[in-house]
Amino acid sequence: MPDLAPLWSPLQIGPTRLENRVALAPMTRISATAEGSATDRMVAYYEAFARGGFGLLITEGIYPDAAYGQGYLFQPGIATEEQAQAWGGVVGAVHASGAKIFAQLMHAGAQAQGNRFVDSTIGPSAVAPKGEQLGFYRGEGPYPVPAEITTEQMEDVRQGFVAAALRAEDAGFDGVEIHGANGYLLDQFLTDYLNLRTDEYGGSPANRVRFAGEICRAVRDAVGPETAVGIRISQAKVSDHDHRWSGGADEAEAIFSTLGATGIDFIHTTEYKATAPAFGDEGPSLAALAKQHSGLPVIANGHLDDPETALSMLNDGSADVVALGKAALANRDWPRRVRKDLPLDELDASLLAPVADVKDWELELS
């Protein structure tokens, strides 16, 4: 067994000190109230990961506004003061167990499949996402064609992210992660076949990343110096697992250099395999490209379940933190088990059936 000490070394991300380099990746679990408030069930769920030794928890995607932001029914929000206060219980339990927690702010855009505020969707252009809505998130059938977002609506989205970040700060979160990945609104702007705009937000990679960059800068300027700010970036999507940036490494440079110049504190990349080349059969991973071109600390996610694989990303300098998803669901105490050289469990598929919510038996394990 190699020396796993780098996994347990502390790290500073902006104003936030992490006690180790192992994070819980954001995972949608649709277990809030119908009105979007966090519940006692969610408190117990997140508390278990903190007690299990994860240095950082990143929440599931939280919708930021009471308009087009919500993506799933029973998704938690932070669009109101009441919703923000409900998150206070989660934050308090996580802090009491010794971990830090970032709120992931997510605007679903055209990939929304359940929104209690509106019956339609918006996207950069009137182009529907590929594929079918997800049944385990209570969706069915193809995604509808969205309305093309107006410049006025884009300003509403910007202000929605800023207001949500300020509420998250007031609720005690250590940081916020802007969701720019996995096919949601900001990623739709990055995607050439979903973004057919002819204004300054369409066309070149520099234009397509402009909206995400503006939101990063606006949130960074709005929150105080004690709150970390970052963004999550991917190529693949919920609705298109095989998508790759058509501009390859040049497009990656344009995206990550722009985001790195906004004043944020970190970038979080997620790919099916975090260690795999971002383009083709060889070359650097997406995390390594983010590190190279942004100059920021990088959190990497994607099949890093095995401790040696996770360690390799720290040792080769392509990432500073590893984020675990399904491996964490299977082992809520993954850090503790790895430190004690205990066996790891495989994921129980019933966690995601019939819908991907928090199950009663999970809370019993807490």
Tab-separated table of C-alpha atoms in Angstrom:
chain	number	residue	atom	x	y	z
A	1	MET	CA	0.000	0.000	0.000
A	2	PRO	CA	1.482	3.400	-0.941
A	3	ASP	CA	1.828	6.224	1.533
A	4	LEU	CA	-1.628	7.807	1.676
A	5	ALA	CA	-0.517	10.712	3.850
A	6	PRO	CA	-1.197	13.336	1.131
A	7	LEU	CA	-4.915	12.510	1.362
A	8	TRP	CA	-4.919	13.560	5.013
A	9	SER	CA	-2.861	16.753	4.725
A	10	PRO	CA	-4.624	20.071	5.356
A	11	LEU	CA	-5.306	22.575	2.591
A	12	GLN	CA	-6.384	26.195	2.344
A	13	ILE	CA	-9.012	27.017	-0.317
A	14	GLY	CA	-9.379	30.760	-0.231
A	15	PRO	CA	-10.459	31.577	3.314
A	16	THR	CA	-11.421	27.975	4.149
A	17	ARG	CA	-9.031	25.532	5.790
A	18	LEU	CA	-9.749	21.874	5.081
A	19	GLU	CA	-8.421	19.260	7.467
A	20	ASN	CA	-7.923	16.741	4.644
A	21	ARG	CA	-8.164	16.414	0.855
A	22	VAL	CA	-11.243	14.146	0.634
A	23	ALA	CA	-14.562	15.793	-0.231
A	24	LEU	CA	-18.129	14.627	-0.656
A	25	ALA	CA	-19.198	15.322	-4.230
A	26	PRO	CA	-22.559	17.005	-4.826
A	27	MET	CA	-25.310	14.456	-5.521
A	28	THR	CA	-28.987	15.185	-6.154
A	29	ARG	CA	-31.106	13.323	-3.567
A	30	ILE	CA	-34.523	15.116	-3.898
A	31	SER	CA	-35.400	14.758	-0.207
A	32	ALA	CA	-36.433	18.313	0.660
A	33	THR	CA	-39.997	19.340	1.392
A	34	ALA	CA	-42.254	20.103	-1.557
A	35	GLU	CA	-41.587	23.768	-0.749
A	36	GLY	CA	-37.824	23.251	-1.045
A	37	SER	CA	-36.741	23.349	2.592
A	38	ALA	CA	-34.051	21.099	4.042
A	39	THR	CA	-35.349	18.483	6.499
A	40	ASP	CA	-34.167	16.601	9.577
A	41	ARG	CA	-33.557	13.652	7.245
A	42	MET	CA	-31.094	15.808	5.295
A	43	VAL	CA	-29.415	16.939	8.510
A	44	ALA	CA	-28.740	13.312	9.452
A	45	TYR	CA	-27.615	12.472	5.916
A	46	TYR	CA	-24.950	15.190	5.712
A	47	GLU	CA	-23.919	14.807	9.337
A	48	ALA	CA	-23.003	11.167	8.674
A	49	PHE	CA	-20.417	12.131	6.042
A	50	ALA	CA	-18.896	14.725	8.342
A	51	ARG	CA	-18.624	12.174	11.152
A	52	GLY	CA	-17.138	9.715	8.667
A	53	GLY	CA	-14.113	11.903	8.132
A	54	PHE	CA	-14.775	13.874	4.939
A	55	GLY	CA	-12.976	17.202	5.224
A	56	LEU	CA	-15.369	19.013	2.904
A	57	LEU	CA	-18.986	18.386	1.962
A	58	ILE	CA	-20.482	19.956	-1.170
A	59	THR	CA	-24.255	19.919	-1.119
A	60	GLU	CA	-26.554	18.676	-3.809
A	61	GLY	CA	-27.577	21.349	-6.306
A	62	ILE	CA	-29.703	24.018	-4.582
A	63	TYR	CA	-31.968	26.153	-6.727
A	64	PRO	CA	-31.216	29.867	-6.291
A	65	ASP	CA	-34.425	31.609	-7.316
A	66	ALA	CA	-38.213	31.361	-7.363
A	67	ALA	CA	-38.406	31.493	-11.151
A	68	TYR	CA	-36.683	29.186	-13.654
A	69	GLY	CA	-33.891	27.879	-11.428
A	70	GLN	CA	-35.494	24.751	-9.972
A	71	GLY	CA	-34.694	21.508	-11.784
A	72	TYR	CA	-36.409	18.752	-9.800
A	73	LEU	CA	-39.448	18.328	-7.601
A	74	PHE	CA	-38.441	18.030	-3.912
A	75	GLN	CA	-35.102	19.654	-4.717
A	76	PRO	CA	-33.904	21.966	-1.934
A	77	GLY	CA	-33.713	25.685	-2.580
A	78	ILE	CA	-32.165	28.746	-1.044
A	79	ALA	CA	-34.403	31.225	-2.838
A	80	THR	CA	-36.123	32.423	0.355
A	81	GLU	CA	-35.124	33.259	3.902
A	82	GLU	CA	-37.187	30.320	5.144
A	83	GLN	CA	-35.231	27.908	2.942
A	84	ALA	CA	-31.942	29.455	4.061
A	85	GLN	CA	-32.860	29.045	7.716
A	86	ALA	CA	-33.677	25.383	7.143
A	87	TRP	CA	-30.134	24.850	5.849
A	88	GLY	CA	-28.831	26.171	9.159
A	89	GLY	CA	-29.508	22.812	10.789
A	90	VAL	CA	-27.423	20.995	8.195
A	91	VAL	CA	-24.558	23.459	8.495
A	92	GLY	CA	-24.566	23.303	12.280
A	93	ALA	CA	-24.473	19.504	12.369
A	94	VAL	CA	-21.638	19.356	9.837
A	95	HIS	CA	-19.559	21.921	11.686
A	96	ALA	CA	-20.141	20.166	15.003
A	97	SER	CA	-18.705	17.006	13.432
A	98	GLY	CA	-15.541	18.783	12.292
A	99	ALA	CA	-16.101	19.270	8.544
A	100	LYS	CA	-16.585	22.244	6.242
A	101	ILE	CA	-19.559	22.582	3.882
A	102	PHE	CA	-20.088	24.445	0.612
A	103	ALA	CA	-23.514	25.151	-0.895
A	104	GLN	CA	-23.762	24.250	-4.569
A	105	LEU	CA	-25.976	26.779	-6.366
A	106	MET	CA	-27.632	25.311	-9.461
A	107	HIS	CA	-29.830	26.871	-12.135
A	108	ALA	CA	-31.280	24.044	-14.204
A	109	GLY	CA	-32.132	26.032	-17.320
A	110	ALA	CA	-33.356	23.850	-20.190
A	111	GLN	CA	-32.550	20.671	-18.272
A	112	ALA	CA	-35.275	21.294	-15.687
A	113	GLN	CA	-37.823	18.520	-15.309
A	114	GLY	CA	-39.793	19.683	-12.265
A	115	ASN	CA	-40.374	23.287	-11.227
A	116	ARG	CA	-43.182	24.434	-8.903
A	117	PHE	CA	-42.871	28.083	-9.974
A	118	VAL	CA	-43.149	27.947	-13.785
A	119	ASP	CA	-44.328	25.477	-16.424
A	120	SER	CA	-41.690	26.337	-19.035
A	121	THR	CA	-37.895	26.400	-19.288
A	122	ILE	CA	-35.230	28.792	-20.548
A	123	GLY	CA	-31.866	28.177	-22.175
A	124	PRO	CA	-29.259	30.072	-24.178
A	125	SER	CA	-31.125	29.120	-27.379
A	126	ALA	CA	-34.371	27.378	-28.286
A	127	VAL	CA	-32.690	23.946	-28.462
A	128	ALA	CA	-33.800	21.029	-26.304
A	129	PRO	CA	-31.209	18.990	-24.375
A	130	LYS	CA	-30.523	15.547	-25.785
A	131	GLY	CA	-31.900	12.373	-24.249
A	132	GLU	CA	-34.766	11.722	-21.872
A	133	GLN	CA	-35.650	13.098	-18.471
A	134	LEU	CA	-34.466	10.992	-15.543
A	135	GLY	CA	-37.038	8.675	-14.001
A	136	PHE	CA	-35.224	8.395	-10.670
A	137	TYR	CA	-35.608	12.180	-10.358
A	138	ARG	CA	-39.339	11.927	-11.152
A	139	GLY	CA	-38.974	12.921	-14.801
A	140	GLU	CA	-40.492	11.364	-17.922
A	141	GLY	CA	-40.167	11.825	-21.669
A	142	PRO	CA	-37.962	14.141	-23.718
A	143	TYR	CA	-36.867	17.547	-22.487
A	144	PRO	CA	-39.036	20.361	-23.834
A	145	VAL	CA	-37.645	23.044	-26.115
A	146	PRO	CA	-36.742	26.021	-23.917
A	147	ALA	CA	-37.427	29.662	-24.658
A	148	GLU	CA	-34.287	31.608	-25.548
A	149	ILE	CA	-33.254	33.528	-22.459
A	150	THR	CA	-33.459	37.306	-22.804
A	151	THR	CA	-30.789	39.723	-21.613
A	152	GLU	CA	-33.207	40.873	-18.896
A	153	GLN	CA	-33.667	37.292	-17.730
A	154	MET	CA	-29.899	36.803	-17.738
A	155	GLU	CA	-29.608	39.720	-15.336
A	156	ASP	CA	-32.277	38.102	-13.156
A	157	VAL	CA	-30.228	34.893	-13.135
A	158	ARG	CA	-27.075	36.796	-12.141
A	159	GLN	CA	-28.878	38.539	-9.302
A	160	GLY	CA	-30.452	35.229	-8.276
A	161	PHE	CA	-27.035	33.628	-7.861
A	162	VAL	CA	-25.785	36.625	-5.880
A	163	ALA	CA	-28.812	36.676	-3.569
A	164	ALA	CA	-28.599	32.907	-3.027
A	165	ALA	CA	-24.885	33.152	-2.207
A	166	LEU	CA	-25.584	35.854	0.362
A	167	ARG	CA	-28.302	33.703	1.940
A	168	ALA	CA	-25.881	30.761	2.031
A	169	GLU	CA	-23.326	32.950	3.749
A	170	ASP	CA	-25.903	34.042	6.319
A	171	ALA	CA	-26.857	30.380	6.893
A	172	GLY	CA	-23.248	29.647	7.882
A	173	PHE	CA	-21.941	27.844	4.810
A	174	ASP	CA	-18.156	28.019	4.461
A	175	GLY	CA	-18.386	28.572	0.727
A	176	VAL	CA	-20.508	28.390	-2.401
A	177	GLU	CA	-19.959	26.387	-5.559
A	178	ILE	CA	-21.587	27.742	-8.721
A	179	HIS	CA	-22.850	24.850	-10.836
A	180	GLY	CA	-21.431	25.274	-14.322
A	181	ALA	CA	-21.393	21.576	-15.205
A	182	ASN	CA	-23.488	18.544	-16.122
A	183	GLY	CA	-25.790	20.228	-18.642
A	184	TYR	CA	-27.401	22.848	-16.402
A	185	LEU	CA	-27.854	26.469	-17.465
A	186	LEU	CA	-24.276	27.763	-17.317
A	187	ASP	CA	-23.009	24.598	-19.001
A	188	GLN	CA	-25.659	25.082	-21.702
A	189	PHE	CA	-23.993	28.395	-22.506
A	190	LEU	CA	-20.636	26.577	-22.798
A	191	THR	CA	-22.069	23.962	-25.165
A	192	ASP	CA	-21.762	24.694	-28.874
A	193	TYR	CA	-24.877	22.799	-30.008
A	194	LEU	CA	-27.103	24.256	-27.255
A	195	ASN	CA	-25.809	27.812	-27.586
A	196	LEU	CA	-26.576	29.205	-31.039
A	197	ARG	CA	-26.556	32.852	-29.948
A	198	THR	CA	-25.068	35.513	-32.201
A	199	ASP	CA	-24.494	38.099	-29.462
A	200	GLU	CA	-21.504	38.417	-27.136
A	201	TYR	CA	-22.578	35.240	-25.287
A	202	GLY	CA	-22.427	32.908	-28.297
A	203	GLY	CA	-19.972	31.699	-30.891
A	204	SER	CA	-16.393	31.470	-29.633
A	205	PRO	CA	-15.433	29.690	-26.390
A	206	ALA	CA	-14.502	33.079	-24.931
A	207	ASN	CA	-18.037	34.298	-25.589
A	208	ARG	CA	-19.748	31.125	-24.408
A	209	VAL	CA	-17.940	31.208	-21.049
A	210	ARG	CA	-18.688	34.908	-20.577
A	211	PHE	CA	-21.952	34.413	-18.639
A	212	ALA	CA	-20.410	31.921	-16.217
A	213	GLY	CA	-17.474	34.262	-15.701
A	214	GLU	CA	-19.754	37.204	-14.982
A	215	ILE	CA	-21.668	35.215	-12.389
A	216	CYS	CA	-18.449	34.034	-10.730
A	217	ARG	CA	-17.201	37.606	-10.478
A	218	ALA	CA	-20.541	38.935	-9.236
A	219	VAL	CA	-20.779	36.315	-6.493
A	220	ARG	CA	-17.129	36.766	-5.496
A	221	ASP	CA	-17.651	40.529	-5.221
A	222	ALA	CA	-20.871	40.143	-3.223
A	223	VAL	CA	-19.899	37.707	-0.486
A	224	GLY	CA	-17.452	38.515	2.248
A	225	PRO	CA	-13.775	37.544	2.418
A	226	GLU	CA	-14.525	34.648	4.769
A	227	THR	CA	-16.648	32.775	2.206
A	228	ALA	CA	-14.992	30.641	-0.472
A	229	VAL	CA	-16.349	30.802	-4.033
A	230	GLY	CA	-15.775	28.328	-6.857
A	231	ILE	CA	-17.360	26.759	-9.914
A	232	ARG	CA	-17.955	23.194	-11.106
A	233	ILE	CA	-17.130	22.413	-14.747
A	234	SER	CA	-17.581	19.290	-16.890
A	235	GLN	CA	-17.803	18.236	-20.493
A	236	ALA	CA	-20.390	15.448	-20.115
A	237	LYS	CA	-23.969	16.163	-19.111
A	238	VAL	CA	-26.899	14.478	-17.437
A	239	SER	CA	-28.509	14.515	-20.893
A	240	ASP	CA	-25.374	13.782	-22.977
A	241	HIS	CA	-22.741	11.607	-21.325
A	242	ASP	CA	-20.466	11.559	-24.371
A	243	HIS	CA	-20.141	15.291	-24.999
A	244	ARG	CA	-16.645	16.716	-25.454
A	245	TRP	CA	-15.635	20.306	-26.171
A	246	SER	CA	-15.177	20.590	-29.925
A	247	GLY	CA	-12.265	23.002	-29.513
A	248	GLY	CA	-10.259	20.542	-27.421
A	249	ALA	CA	-7.344	21.872	-25.392
A	250	ASP	CA	-7.664	25.378	-26.864
A	251	GLU	CA	-11.254	25.572	-25.659
A	252	ALA	CA	-10.205	24.325	-22.230
A	253	GLU	CA	-7.594	27.065	-22.053
A	254	ALA	CA	-10.156	29.740	-22.935
A	255	ILE	CA	-12.660	28.460	-20.369
A	256	PHE	CA	-10.316	27.912	-17.453
A	257	SER	CA	-8.240	31.049	-17.961
A	258	THR	CA	-11.400	33.158	-18.033
A	259	LEU	CA	-12.776	31.563	-14.874
A	260	GLY	CA	-9.431	31.799	-13.121
A	261	ALA	CA	-9.350	35.548	-13.681
A	262	THR	CA	-12.699	36.208	-11.959
A	263	GLY	CA	-11.346	36.195	-8.410
A	264	ILE	CA	-12.866	32.858	-7.371
A	265	ASP	CA	-11.017	30.468	-5.069
A	266	PHE	CA	-11.308	27.050	-6.765
A	267	ILE	CA	-12.474	25.050	-9.764
A	268	HIS	CA	-14.189	21.670	-9.417
A	269	THR	CA	-13.981	19.406	-12.462
A	270	THR	CA	-16.105	16.315	-12.935
A	271	GLU	CA	-15.676	13.670	-15.619
A	272	TYR	CA	-16.680	10.014	-15.907
A	273	LYS	CA	-13.057	9.193	-15.072
A	274	ALA	CA	-11.171	12.088	-13.541
A	275	THR	CA	-7.801	10.574	-14.436
A	276	ALA	CA	-8.597	10.023	-18.135
A	277	PRO	CA	-7.317	12.307	-20.908
A	278	ALA	CA	-9.777	15.116	-21.528
A	279	PHE	CA	-9.427	14.772	-25.308
A	280	GLY	CA	-8.536	11.687	-27.291
A	281	ASP	CA	-6.490	8.775	-26.032
A	282	GLU	CA	-3.655	10.710	-24.428
A	283	GLY	CA	-2.834	14.038	-22.865
A	284	PRO	CA	-3.799	15.819	-19.657
A	285	SER	CA	-7.029	15.275	-17.748
A	286	LEU	CA	-9.649	17.994	-17.479
A	287	ALA	CA	-8.529	18.579	-13.891
A	288	ALA	CA	-4.920	19.026	-15.007
A	289	LEU	CA	-6.007	21.526	-17.678
A	290	ALA	CA	-8.032	23.425	-15.095
A	291	LYS	CA	-5.013	23.553	-12.814
A	292	GLN	CA	-2.697	24.647	-15.610
A	293	HIS	CA	-4.835	27.422	-17.027
A	294	SER	CA	-6.663	28.772	-13.979
A	295	GLY	CA	-3.843	28.731	-11.451
A	296	LEU	CA	-6.416	27.835	-8.782
A	297	PRO	CA	-6.835	24.894	-6.412
A	298	VAL	CA	-8.718	22.117	-8.217
A	299	ILE	CA	-11.222	19.623	-6.840
A	300	ALA	CA	-11.469	16.541	-9.077
A	301	ASN	CA	-14.404	14.121	-9.257
A	302	GLY	CA	-14.987	10.963	-11.275
A	303	HIS	CA	-14.374	7.317	-10.359
A	304	LEU	CA	-11.785	8.064	-7.697
A	305	ASP	CA	-13.216	5.378	-5.421
A	306	ASP	CA	-9.933	3.523	-5.052
A	307	PRO	CA	-7.565	5.254	-2.603
A	308	GLU	CA	-4.534	4.740	-4.851
A	309	THR	CA	-6.321	6.305	-7.823
A	310	ALA	CA	-7.394	9.246	-5.687
A	311	LEU	CA	-3.851	9.612	-4.377
A	312	SER	CA	-2.420	9.649	-7.903
A	313	MET	CA	-4.209	12.899	-8.731
A	314	LEU	CA	-2.698	14.615	-5.712
A	315	ASN	CA	0.765	13.212	-6.366
A	316	ASP	CA	0.888	14.256	-10.015
A	317	GLY	CA	-0.344	17.743	-9.198
A	318	SER	CA	-3.473	17.615	-11.336
A	319	ALA	CA	-5.787	18.124	-8.341
A	320	ASP	CA	-5.651	19.377	-4.785
A	321	VAL	CA	-8.798	17.682	-3.467
A	322	VAL	CA	-10.589	14.497	-4.570
A	323	ALA	CA	-14.397	14.406	-4.431
A	324	LEU	CA	-16.240	11.104	-4.073
A	325	GLY	CA	-19.826	10.438	-5.152
A	326	LYS	CA	-21.081	6.877	-5.380
A	327	ALA	CA	-18.152	5.611	-3.308
A	328	ALA	CA	-19.234	7.985	-0.550
A	329	LEU	CA	-22.850	6.800	-0.762
A	330	ALA	CA	-21.581	3.254	-0.311
A	331	ASN	CA	-19.132	4.242	2.447
A	332	ARG	CA	-20.170	7.321	4.386
A	333	ASP	CA	-17.032	6.842	6.445
A	334	TRP	CA	-14.689	6.306	3.448
A	335	PRO	CA	-11.879	8.414	4.994
A	336	ARG	CA	-12.061	6.545	8.293
A	337	ARG	CA	-12.079	3.159	6.571
A	338	VAL	CA	-9.155	4.000	4.318
A	339	ARG	CA	-7.102	5.352	7.188
A	340	LYS	CA	-7.668	2.139	9.145
A	341	ASP	CA	-7.174	-0.092	6.076
A	342	LEU	CA	-10.725	-1.448	6.372
A	343	PRO	CA	-12.610	-2.926	3.392
A	344	LEU	CA	-14.879	-0.697	1.302
A	345	ASP	CA	-18.469	-1.613	0.431
A	346	GLU	CA	-19.990	-1.612	-3.047
A	347	LEU	CA	-22.902	0.700	-3.809
A	348	ASP	CA	-26.345	-0.731	-3.069
A	349	ALA	CA	-28.382	-0.021	-6.215
A	350	SER	CA	-31.569	0.367	-4.156
A	351	LEU	CA	-30.225	3.748	-3.024
A	352	LEU	CA	-31.280	5.119	-6.408
A	353	ALA	CA	-34.595	3.264	-6.802
A	354	PRO	CA	-37.379	3.920	-7.420
A	355	VAL	CA	-36.257	7.524	-6.936
A	356	ALA	CA	-32.883	8.871	-5.821
A	357	ASP	CA	-33.913	10.142	-2.410
A	358	VAL	CA	-32.514	9.514	1.077
A	359	LYS	CA	-33.821	6.145	2.305
A	360	ASP	CA	-34.888	5.309	5.869
A	361	TRP	CA	-32.303	2.567	6.148
A	362	GLU	CA	-29.557	5.045	5.263
A	363	LEU	CA	-30.458	7.071	8.341
A	364	GLU	CA	-30.254	3.937	10.461
A	365	LEU	CA	-26.634	3.576	9.300
A	366	SER	CA	-25.928	7.077	10.545
